Amino acid sequence: MYAIRAWLEAVKRSGLADFRFHDLRHTWASWHRQAGTSCDELKDLGGWKSRVMVDRYAKFATENLAVAASRIEAGQGENGGNVLRFPYGEERKEKQLSG
């Protein structure tokens, strides 16, 4: 019981509203994913039975998604940079005018 009282008192002193001890499990799992821990490793570490549950708990920060999305823009895909590029912006206007 002391642990529960200590937790509730710490949450109260922190000023956090509606914060549960279980929320720390989500944070822990997300930090692992963002640090590069694989889904299967995290599944075993967290004791989940399926990767679906890992996905419910572990979220990537949007910065990680921006890096992933930029790979194709930079032409650094797994295919060695053979990325099909579509004209946009000024290139598109010029092509429409000359075409």
PDB file of N, CA and C in Angstrom:
ATOM      1  N   MET A   1       0.811  -1.199   0.000  1.00  0.00           N
ATOM      2  CA  MET A   1       0.000   0.000   0.000  1.00  0.00           C
ATOM      3  C   MET A   1       0.852   1.259   0.000  1.00  0.00           C
ATOM      4  N   TYR A   2       2.045   1.185   0.590  1.00  0.00           N
ATOM      5  CA  TYR A   2       2.900   2.366   0.633  1.00  0.00           C
ATOM      6  C   TYR A   2       3.236   2.840  -0.783  1.00  0.00           C
ATOM      7  N   ALA A   3       3.492   1.889  -1.686  1.00  0.00           N
ATOM      8  CA  ALA A   3       3.856   2.251  -3.056  1.00  0.00           C
ATOM      9  C   ALA A   3       2.716   2.999  -3.745  1.00  0.00           C
ATOM     10  N   ILE A   4       1.507   2.556  -3.518  1.00  0.00           N
ATOM     11  CA  ILE A   4       0.353   3.225  -4.141  1.00  0.00           C
ATOM     12  C   ILE A   4       0.204   4.635  -3.601  1.00  0.00           C
ATOM     13  N   ARG A   5       0.313   4.768  -2.277  1.00  0.00           N
ATOM     14  CA  ARG A   5       0.205   6.111  -1.674  1.00  0.00           C
ATOM     15  C   ARG A   5       1.329   7.020  -2.156  1.00  0.00           C
ATOM     16  N   ALA A   6       2.533   6.477  -2.244  1.00  0.00           N
ATOM     17  CA  ALA A   6       3.679   7.274  -2.704  1.00  0.00           C
ATOM     18  C   ALA A   6       3.468   7.721  -4.148  1.00  0.00           C
ATOM     19  N   TRP A   7       2.956   6.806  -4.980  1.00  0.00           N
ATOM     20  CA  TRP A   7       2.696   7.148  -6.381  1.00  0.00           C
ATOM     21  C   TRP A   7       1.656   8.259  -6.491  1.00  0.00           C
ATOM     22  N   LEU A   8       0.542   8.102  -5.789  1.00  0.00           N
ATOM     23  CA  LEU A   8      -0.524   9.097  -5.838  1.00  0.00           C
ATOM     24  C   LEU A   8      -0.046  10.456  -5.336  1.00  0.00           C
ATOM     25  N   GLU A   9       0.767  10.449  -4.308  1.00  0.00           N
ATOM     26  CA  GLU A   9       1.303  11.705  -3.775  1.00  0.00           C
ATOM     27  C   GLU A   9       2.262  12.356  -4.782  1.00  0.00           C
ATOM     28  N   ALA A  10       3.089  11.556  -5.440  1.00  0.00           N
ATOM     29  CA  ALA A  10       4.020  12.085  -6.438  1.00  0.00           C
ATOM     30  C   ALA A  10       3.269  12.697  -7.622  1.00  0.00           C
ATOM     31  N   VAL A  11       2.216  12.029  -8.064  1.00  0.00           N
ATOM     32  CA  VAL A  11       1.410  12.555  -9.176  1.00  0.00           C
ATOM     33  C   VAL A  11       0.743  13.859  -8.754  1.00  0.00           C
ATOM     34  N   LYS A  12       0.235  13.888  -7.540  1.00  0.00           N
ATOM     35  CA  LYS A  12      -0.417  15.099  -7.038  1.00  0.00           C
ATOM     36  C   LYS A  12       0.573  16.262  -6.980  1.00  0.00           C
ATOM     37  N   ARG A  13       1.759  16.007  -6.443  1.00  0.00           N
ATOM     38  CA  ARG A  13       2.775  17.070  -6.342  1.00  0.00           C
ATOM     39  C   ARG A  13       3.260  17.535  -7.712  1.00  0.00           C
ATOM     40  N   SER A  14       3.250  16.643  -8.698  1.00  0.00           N
ATOM     41  CA  SER A  14       3.734  17.009 -10.030  1.00  0.00           C
ATOM     42  C   SER A  14       2.756  17.911 -10.778  1.00  0.00           C
ATOM     43  N   GLY A  15       1.489  17.868 -10.355  1.00  0.00           N
ATOM     44  CA  GLY A  15       0.486  18.675 -11.030  1.00  0.00           C
ATOM     45  C   GLY A  15      -0.084  18.012 -12.277  1.00  0.00           C
ATOM     46  N   LEU A  16       0.309  16.782 -12.529  1.00  0.00           N
ATOM     47  CA  LEU A  16      -0.215  16.060 -13.689  1.00  0.00           C
ATOM     48  C   LEU A  16      -1.642  15.604 -13.413  1.00  0.00           C
ATOM     49  N   ALA A  17      -2.496  15.797 -14.370  1.00  0.00           N
ATOM     50  CA  ALA A  17      -3.888  15.371 -14.214  1.00  0.00           C
ATOM     51  C   ALA A  17      -4.102  14.059 -14.969  1.00  0.00           C
ATOM     52  N   ASP A  18      -4.842  13.154 -14.380  1.00  0.00           N
ATOM     53  CA  ASP A  18      -5.218  11.903 -15.028  1.00  0.00           C
ATOM     54  C   ASP A  18      -3.999  11.118 -15.519  1.00  0.00           C
ATOM     55  N   PHE A  19      -2.993  10.979 -14.672  1.00  0.00           N
ATOM     56  CA  PHE A  19      -1.776  10.233 -15.029  1.00  0.00           C
ATOM     57  C   PHE A  19      -1.743   8.958 -14.209  1.00  0.00           C
ATOM     58  N   ARG A  20      -1.654   7.823 -14.914  1.00  0.00           N
ATOM     59  CA  ARG A  20      -1.656   6.525 -14.262  1.00  0.00           C
ATOM     60  C   ARG A  20      -0.285   5.884 -14.330  1.00  0.00           C
ATOM     61  N   PHE A  21       0.010   5.023 -13.390  1.00  0.00           N
ATOM     62  CA  PHE A  21       1.275   4.303 -13.391  1.00  0.00           C
ATOM     63  C   PHE A  21       1.442   3.539 -14.699  1.00  0.00           C
ATOM     64  N   HIS A  22       0.356   2.996 -15.203  1.00  0.00           N
ATOM     65  CA  HIS A  22       0.382   2.220 -16.449  1.00  0.00           C
ATOM     66  C   HIS A  22       0.849   3.071 -17.642  1.00  0.00           C
ATOM     67  N   ASP A  23       0.658   4.391 -17.576  1.00  0.00           N
ATOM     68  CA  ASP A  23       1.112   5.267 -18.662  1.00  0.00           C
ATOM     69  C   ASP A  23       2.622   5.164 -18.866  1.00  0.00           C
ATOM     70  N   LEU A  24       3.345   4.828 -17.798  1.00  0.00           N
ATOM     71  CA  LEU A  24       4.797   4.687 -17.908  1.00  0.00           C
ATOM     72  C   LEU A  24       5.181   3.523 -18.819  1.00  0.00           C
ATOM     73  N   ARG A  25       4.336   2.512 -18.887  1.00  0.00           N
ATOM     74  CA  ARG A  25       4.599   1.366 -19.781  1.00  0.00           C
ATOM     75  C   ARG A  25       4.564   1.811 -21.241  1.00  0.00           C
ATOM     76  N   HIS A  26       3.636   2.679 -21.570  1.00  0.00           N
ATOM     77  CA  HIS A  26       3.569   3.227 -22.930  1.00  0.00           C
ATOM     78  C   HIS A  26       4.832   4.039 -23.232  1.00  0.00           C
ATOM     79  N   THR A  27       5.229   4.874 -22.289  1.00  0.00           N
ATOM     80  CA  THR A  27       6.434   5.699 -22.477  1.00  0.00           C
ATOM     81  C   THR A  27       7.661   4.816 -22.655  1.00  0.00           C
ATOM     82  N   TRP A  28       7.806   3.829 -21.783  1.00  0.00           N
ATOM     83  CA  TRP A  28       8.945   2.911 -21.851  1.00  0.00           C
ATOM     84  C   TRP A  28       9.012   2.225 -23.217  1.00  0.00           C
ATOM     85  N   ALA A  29       7.875   1.722 -23.685  1.00  0.00           N
ATOM     86  CA  ALA A  29       7.841   1.019 -24.973  1.00  0.00           C
ATOM     87  C   ALA A  29       8.149   1.971 -26.129  1.00  0.00           C
ATOM     88  N   SER A  30       7.622   3.176 -26.074  1.00  0.00           N
ATOM     89  CA  SER A  30       7.872   4.151 -27.138  1.00  0.00           C
ATOM     90  C   SER A  30       9.341   4.547 -27.186  1.00  0.00           C
ATOM     91  N   TRP A  31       9.936   4.758 -26.023  1.00  0.00           N
ATOM     92  CA  TRP A  31      11.364   5.106 -25.994  1.00  0.00           C
ATOM     93  C   TRP A  31      12.204   3.984 -26.585  1.00  0.00           C
ATOM     94  N   HIS A  32      11.840   2.735 -26.294  1.00  0.00           N
ATOM     95  CA  HIS A  32      12.571   1.603 -26.876  1.00  0.00           C
ATOM     96  C   HIS A  32      12.464   1.608 -28.394  1.00  0.00           C
ATOM     97  N   ARG A  33      11.247   1.777 -28.930  1.00  0.00           N
ATOM     98  CA  ARG A  33      11.066   1.778 -30.386  1.00  0.00           C
ATOM     99  C   ARG A  33      11.860   2.897 -31.025  1.00  0.00           C
ATOM    100  N   GLN A  34      11.828   4.079 -30.432  1.00  0.00           N
ATOM    101  CA  GLN A  34      12.529   5.235 -30.979  1.00  0.00           C
ATOM    102  C   GLN A  34      14.039   5.066 -30.893  1.00  0.00           C
ATOM    103  N   ALA A  35      14.502   4.218 -29.970  1.00  0.00           N
ATOM    104  CA  ALA A  35      15.934   3.951 -29.829  1.00  0.00           C
ATOM    105  C   ALA A  35      16.396   2.822 -30.747  1.00  0.00           C
ATOM    106  N   GLY A  36      15.447   2.207 -31.479  1.00  0.00           N
ATOM    107  CA  GLY A  36      15.827   1.189 -32.444  1.00  0.00           C
ATOM    108  C   GLY A  36      15.567  -0.242 -32.007  1.00  0.00           C
ATOM    109  N   THR A  37      14.955  -0.459 -30.853  1.00  0.00           N
ATOM    110  CA  THR A  37      14.619  -1.809 -30.425  1.00  0.00           C
ATOM    111  C   THR A  37      13.591  -2.374 -31.395  1.00  0.00           C
ATOM    112  N   SER A  38      13.860  -3.570 -31.894  1.00  0.00           N
ATOM    113  CA  SER A  38      12.940  -4.160 -32.880  1.00  0.00           C
ATOM    114  C   SER A  38      11.615  -4.518 -32.216  1.00  0.00           C
ATOM    115  N   CYS A  39      10.613  -4.675 -33.044  1.00  0.00           N
ATOM    116  CA  CYS A  39       9.280  -5.026 -32.563  1.00  0.00           C
ATOM    117  C   CYS A  39       9.306  -6.377 -31.838  1.00  0.00           C
ATOM    118  N   ASP A  40      10.008  -7.335 -32.391  1.00  0.00           N
ATOM    119  CA  ASP A  40      10.075  -8.659 -31.760  1.00  0.00           C
ATOM    120  C   ASP A  40      10.835  -8.607 -30.431  1.00  0.00           C
ATOM    121  N   GLU A  41      11.924  -7.850 -30.381  1.00  0.00           N
ATOM    122  CA  GLU A  41      12.655  -7.708 -29.122  1.00  0.00           C
ATOM    123  C   GLU A  41      11.782  -7.056 -28.060  1.00  0.00           C
ATOM    124  N   LEU A  42      11.072  -6.008 -28.449  1.00  0.00           N
ATOM    125  CA  LEU A  42      10.228  -5.295 -27.514  1.00  0.00           C
ATOM    126  C   LEU A  42       9.062  -6.162 -27.042  1.00  0.00           C
ATOM    127  N   LYS A  43       8.547  -6.982 -27.940  1.00  0.00           N
ATOM    128  CA  LYS A  43       7.468  -7.909 -27.580  1.00  0.00           C
ATOM    129  C   LYS A  43       7.936  -8.818 -26.454  1.00  0.00           C
ATOM    130  N   ASP A  44       9.139  -9.343 -26.583  1.00  0.00           N
ATOM    131  CA  ASP A  44       9.672 -10.228 -25.545  1.00  0.00           C
ATOM    132  C   ASP A  44      10.000  -9.465 -24.260  1.00  0.00           C
ATOM    133  N   LEU A  45      10.588  -8.294 -24.393  1.00  0.00           N
ATOM    134  CA  LEU A  45      10.923  -7.491 -23.211  1.00  0.00           C
ATOM    135  C   LEU A  45       9.680  -7.095 -22.414  1.00  0.00           C
ATOM    136  N   GLY A  46       8.635  -6.720 -23.117  1.00  0.00           N
ATOM    137  CA  GLY A  46       7.422  -6.251 -22.461  1.00  0.00           C
ATOM    138  C   GLY A  46       6.443  -7.340 -22.080  1.00  0.00           C
ATOM    139  N   GLY A  47       6.710  -8.556 -22.545  1.00  0.00           N
ATOM    140  CA  GLY A  47       5.833  -9.675 -22.210  1.00  0.00           C
ATOM    141  C   GLY A  47       4.532  -9.709 -22.994  1.00  0.00           C
ATOM    142  N   TRP A  48       4.504  -9.053 -24.145  1.00  0.00           N
ATOM    143  CA  TRP A  48       3.291  -9.084 -24.970  1.00  0.00           C
ATOM    144  C   TRP A  48       3.278 -10.361 -25.804  1.00  0.00           C
ATOM    145  N   LYS A  49       2.089 -10.827 -26.143  1.00  0.00           N
ATOM    146  CA  LYS A  49       1.949 -12.067 -26.914  1.00  0.00           C
ATOM    147  C   LYS A  49       1.918 -11.826 -28.415  1.00  0.00           C
ATOM    148  N   SER A  50       1.669 -10.586 -28.832  1.00  0.00           N
ATOM    149  CA  SER A  50       1.585 -10.314 -30.266  1.00  0.00           C
ATOM    150  C   SER A  50       2.207  -8.955 -30.590  1.00  0.00           C
ATOM    151  N   ARG A  51       2.576  -8.812 -31.857  1.00  0.00           N
ATOM    152  CA  ARG A  51       3.127  -7.544 -32.320  1.00  0.00           C
ATOM    153  C   ARG A  51       2.049  -6.468 -32.364  1.00  0.00           C
ATOM    154  N   VAL A  52       0.800  -6.881 -32.474  1.00  0.00           N
ATOM    155  CA  VAL A  52      -0.317  -5.923 -32.459  1.00  0.00           C
ATOM    156  C   VAL A  52      -0.325  -5.168 -31.137  1.00  0.00           C
ATOM    157  N   MET A  53      -0.094  -5.881 -30.041  1.00  0.00           N
ATOM    158  CA  MET A  53      -0.062  -5.234 -28.732  1.00  0.00           C
ATOM    159  C   MET A  53       1.135  -4.290 -28.614  1.00  0.00           C
ATOM    160  N   VAL A  54       2.255  -4.682 -29.184  1.00  0.00           N
ATOM    161  CA  VAL A  54       3.427  -3.806 -29.165  1.00  0.00           C
ATOM    162  C   VAL A  54       3.087  -2.499 -29.875  1.00  0.00           C
ATOM    163  N   ASP A  55       2.406  -2.599 -31.006  1.00  0.00           N
ATOM    164  CA  ASP A  55       2.034  -1.403 -31.761  1.00  0.00           C
ATOM    165  C   ASP A  55       1.078  -0.505 -30.982  1.00  0.00           C
ATOM    166  N   ARG A  56       0.251  -1.090 -30.128  1.00  0.00           N
ATOM    167  CA  ARG A  56      -0.650  -0.280 -29.294  1.00  0.00           C
ATOM    168  C   ARG A  56       0.115   0.506 -28.245  1.00  0.00           C
ATOM    169  N   TYR A  57       1.190  -0.075 -27.753  1.00  0.00           N
ATOM    170  CA  TYR A  57       1.947   0.562 -26.681  1.00  0.00           C
ATOM    171  C   TYR A  57       3.056   1.468 -27.200  1.00  0.00           C
ATOM    172  N   ALA A  58       3.777   1.021 -28.195  1.00  0.00           N
ATOM    173  CA  ALA A  58       4.982   1.720 -28.649  1.00  0.00           C
ATOM    174  C   ALA A  58       4.679   2.593 -29.851  1.00  0.00           C
ATOM    175  N   LYS A  59       4.907   3.863 -29.703  1.00  0.00           N
ATOM    176  CA  LYS A  59       4.675   4.826 -30.788  1.00  0.00           C
ATOM    177  C   LYS A  59       6.001   5.475 -31.172  1.00  0.00           C
ATOM    178  N   PHE A  60       6.109   5.774 -32.458  1.00  0.00           N
ATOM    179  CA  PHE A  60       7.275   6.508 -32.938  1.00  0.00           C
ATOM    180  C   PHE A  60       7.005   7.996 -32.838  1.00  0.00           C
ATOM    181  N   ALA A  61       8.033   8.744 -32.564  1.00  0.00           N
ATOM    182  CA  ALA A  61       7.919  10.200 -32.620  1.00  0.00           C
ATOM    183  C   ALA A  61       7.816  10.604 -34.082  1.00  0.00           C
ATOM    184  N   THR A  62       7.227  11.740 -34.358  1.00  0.00           N
ATOM    185  CA  THR A  62       7.059  12.166 -35.744  1.00  0.00           C
ATOM    186  C   THR A  62       8.389  12.473 -36.408  1.00  0.00           C
ATOM    187  N   GLU A  63       9.425  12.771 -35.616  1.00  0.00           N
ATOM    188  CA  GLU A  63      10.740  13.032 -36.216  1.00  0.00           C
ATOM    189  C   GLU A  63      11.232  11.782 -36.946  1.00  0.00           C
ATOM    190  N   ASN A  64      10.981  10.610 -36.384  1.00  0.00           N
ATOM    191  CA  ASN A  64      11.395   9.366 -37.036  1.00  0.00           C
ATOM    192  C   ASN A  64      10.684   9.191 -38.366  1.00  0.00           C
ATOM    193  N   LEU A  65       9.422   9.578 -38.431  1.00  0.00           N
ATOM    194  CA  LEU A  65       8.678   9.448 -39.680  1.00  0.00           C
ATOM    195  C   LEU A  65       9.192  10.436 -40.719  1.00  0.00           C
ATOM    196  N   ALA A  66       9.583  11.618 -40.298  1.00  0.00           N
ATOM    197  CA  ALA A  66      10.123  12.606 -41.229  1.00  0.00           C
ATOM    198  C   ALA A  66      11.416  12.096 -41.860  1.00  0.00           C
ATOM    199  N   VAL A  67      12.256  11.457 -41.066  1.00  0.00           N
ATOM    200  CA  VAL A  67      13.498  10.884 -41.593  1.00  0.00           C
ATOM    201  C   VAL A  67      13.179   9.792 -42.600  1.00  0.00           C
ATOM    202  N   ALA A  68      12.227   8.925 -42.269  1.00  0.00           N
ATOM    203  CA  ALA A  68      11.854   7.842 -43.186  1.00  0.00           C
ATOM    204  C   ALA A  68      11.286   8.406 -44.479  1.00  0.00           C
ATOM    205  N   ALA A  69      10.431   9.412 -44.373  1.00  0.00           N
ATOM    206  CA  ALA A  69       9.816  10.003 -45.562  1.00  0.00           C
ATOM    207  C   ALA A  69      10.854  10.708 -46.431  1.00  0.00           C
ATOM    208  N   SER A  70      11.875  11.275 -45.818  1.00  0.00           N
ATOM    209  CA  SER A  70      12.877  12.021 -46.585  1.00  0.00           C
ATOM    210  C   SER A  70      13.802  11.108 -47.382  1.00  0.00           C
ATOM    211  N   ARG A  71      13.841   9.832 -47.052  1.00  0.00           N
ATOM    212  CA  ARG A  71      14.720   8.914 -47.795  1.00  0.00           C
ATOM    213  C   ARG A  71      14.388   8.905 -49.280  1.00  0.00           C
ATOM    214  N   ILE A  72      13.134   8.896 -49.615  1.00  0.00           N
ATOM    215  CA  ILE A  72      12.749   8.858 -51.022  1.00  0.00           C
ATOM    216  C   ILE A  72      12.999  10.211 -51.687  1.00  0.00           C
ATOM    217  N   GLU A  73      12.797  11.294 -50.956  1.00  0.00           N
ATOM    218  CA  GLU A  73      13.067  12.622 -51.510  1.00  0.00           C
ATOM    219  C   GLU A  73      14.542  12.781 -51.834  1.00  0.00           C
ATOM    220  N   ALA A  74      15.388  12.242 -50.974  1.00  0.00           N
ATOM    221  CA  ALA A  74      16.826  12.367 -51.177  1.00  0.00           C
ATOM    222  C   ALA A  74      17.349  11.323 -52.161  1.00  0.00           C
ATOM    223  N   GLY A  75      16.478  10.419 -52.607  1.00  0.00           N
ATOM    224  CA  GLY A  75      16.925   9.381 -53.541  1.00  0.00           C
ATOM    225  C   GLY A  75      17.794   8.342 -52.879  1.00  0.00           C
ATOM    226  N   GLN A  76      17.600   8.127 -51.591  1.00  0.00           N
ATOM    227  CA  GLN A  76      18.427   7.177 -50.861  1.00  0.00           C
ATOM    228  C   GLN A  76      17.668   5.897 -50.553  1.00  0.00           C
ATOM    229  N   GLY A  77      16.748   5.535 -51.411  1.00  0.00           N
ATOM    230  CA  GLY A  77      15.973   4.319 -51.194  1.00  0.00           C
ATOM    231  C   GLY A  77      16.856   3.091 -51.272  1.00  0.00           C
ATOM    232  N   GLU A  78      16.295   1.946 -50.887  1.00  0.00           N
ATOM    233  CA  GLU A  78      17.047   0.695 -50.897  1.00  0.00           C
ATOM    234  C   GLU A  78      17.471   0.290 -52.303  1.00  0.00           C
ATOM    235  N   ASN A  79      16.810   0.839 -53.304  1.00  0.00           N
ATOM    236  CA  ASN A  79      17.126   0.453 -54.678  1.00  0.00           C
ATOM    237  C   ASN A  79      18.311   1.239 -55.243  1.00  0.00           C
ATOM    238  N   GLY A  80      19.107   1.812 -54.366  1.00  0.00           N
ATOM    239  CA  GLY A  80      20.314   2.489 -54.820  1.00  0.00           C
ATOM    240  C   GLY A  80      20.079   3.858 -55.415  1.00  0.00           C
ATOM    241  N   GLY A  81      18.937   4.436 -55.165  1.00  0.00           N
ATOM    242  CA  GLY A  81      18.701   5.793 -55.637  1.00  0.00           C
ATOM    243  C   GLY A  81      17.937   5.881 -56.936  1.00  0.00           C
ATOM    244  N   ASN A  82      17.491   4.771 -57.500  1.00  0.00           N
ATOM    245  CA  ASN A  82      16.699   4.802 -58.722  1.00  0.00           C
ATOM    246  C   ASN A  82      15.255   5.148 -58.367  1.00  0.00           C
ATOM    247  N   VAL A  83      15.032   6.397 -58.080  1.00  0.00           N
ATOM    248  CA  VAL A  83      13.720   6.847 -57.655  1.00  0.00           C
ATOM    249  C   VAL A  83      13.069   7.595 -58.797  1.00  0.00           C
ATOM    250  N   LEU A  84      11.856   7.203 -59.126  1.00  0.00           N
ATOM    251  CA  LEU A  84      11.099   7.895 -60.153  1.00  0.00           C
ATOM    252  C   LEU A  84      10.692   9.253 -59.612  1.00  0.00           C
ATOM    253  N   ARG A  85      11.027  10.300 -60.305  1.00  0.00           N
ATOM    254  CA  ARG A  85      10.709  11.643 -59.838  1.00  0.00           C
ATOM    255  C   ARG A  85       9.637  12.246 -60.725  1.00  0.00           C
ATOM    256  N   PHE A  86       8.680  12.850 -60.084  1.00  0.00           N
ATOM    257  CA  PHE A  86       7.616  13.526 -60.787  1.00  0.00           C
ATOM    258  C   PHE A  86       7.866  15.021 -60.739  1.00  0.00           C
ATOM    259  N   PRO A  87       7.674  15.706 -61.842  1.00  0.00           N
ATOM    260  CA  PRO A  87       7.900  17.150 -61.827  1.00  0.00           C
ATOM    261  C   PRO A  87       6.854  17.844 -60.960  1.00  0.00           C
ATOM    262  N   TYR A  88       7.294  18.805 -60.191  1.00  0.00           N
ATOM    263  CA  TYR A  88       6.384  19.589 -59.377  1.00  0.00           C
ATOM    264  C   TYR A  88       6.898  21.015 -59.319  1.00  0.00           C
ATOM    265  N   GLY A  89       6.056  21.877 -58.874  1.00  0.00           N
ATOM    266  CA  GLY A  89       6.442  23.274 -58.746  1.00  0.00           C
ATOM    267  C   GLY A  89       6.766  23.890 -60.093  1.00  0.00           C
ATOM    268  N   GLU A  90       7.862  24.623 -60.155  1.00  0.00           N
ATOM    269  CA  GLU A  90       8.270  25.324 -61.375  1.00  0.00           C
ATOM    270  C   GLU A  90       8.573  24.357 -62.524  1.00  0.00           C
ATOM    271  N   GLU A  91       9.168  23.199 -62.195  1.00  0.00           N
ATOM    272  CA  GLU A  91       9.468  22.208 -63.251  1.00  0.00           C
ATOM    273  C   GLU A  91       8.185  21.782 -63.960  1.00  0.00           C
ATOM    274  N   ARG A  92       7.134  21.596 -63.202  1.00  0.00           N
ATOM    275  CA  ARG A  92       5.860  21.161 -63.764  1.00  0.00           C
ATOM    276  C   ARG A  92       5.279  22.236 -64.672  1.00  0.00           C
ATOM    277  N   LYS A  93       5.327  23.490 -64.219  1.00  0.00           N
ATOM    278  CA  LYS A  93       4.806  24.595 -65.022  1.00  0.00           C
ATOM    279  C   LYS A  93       5.564  24.716 -66.339  1.00  0.00           C
ATOM    280  N   GLU A  94       6.902  24.606 -66.262  1.00  0.00           N
ATOM    281  CA  GLU A  94       7.717  24.715 -67.459  1.00  0.00           C
ATOM    282  C   GLU A  94       7.399  23.582 -68.435  1.00  0.00           C
ATOM    283  N   LYS A  95       7.214  22.374 -67.908  1.00  0.00           N
ATOM    284  CA  LYS A  95       6.922  21.248 -68.774  1.00  0.00           C
ATOM    285  C   LYS A  95       5.553  21.411 -69.434  1.00  0.00           C
ATOM    286  N   GLN A  96       4.567  21.931 -68.706  1.00  0.00           N
ATOM    287  CA  GLN A  96       3.243  22.145 -69.264  1.00  0.00           C
ATOM    288  C   GLN A  96       3.279  23.216 -70.363  1.00  0.00           C
ATOM    289  N   LEU A  97       4.060  24.257 -70.130  1.00  0.00           N
ATOM    290  CA  LEU A  97       4.162  25.332 -71.100  1.00  0.00           C
ATOM    291  C   LEU A  97       4.877  24.888 -72.378  1.00  0.00           C
ATOM    292  N   SER A  98       5.914  24.053 -72.215  1.00  0.00           N
ATOM    293  CA  SER A  98       6.685  23.635 -73.375  1.00  0.00           C
ATOM    294  C   SER A  98       6.087  22.418 -74.065  1.00  0.00           C
ATOM    295  N   GLY A  99       5.211  21.703 -73.371  1.00  0.00           N
ATOM    296  CA  GLY A  99       4.669  20.442 -73.875  1.00  0.00           C
ATOM    297  C   GLY A  99       3.516  20.628 -74.756  1.00  0.00           C
TER     298      GLY A  99
END
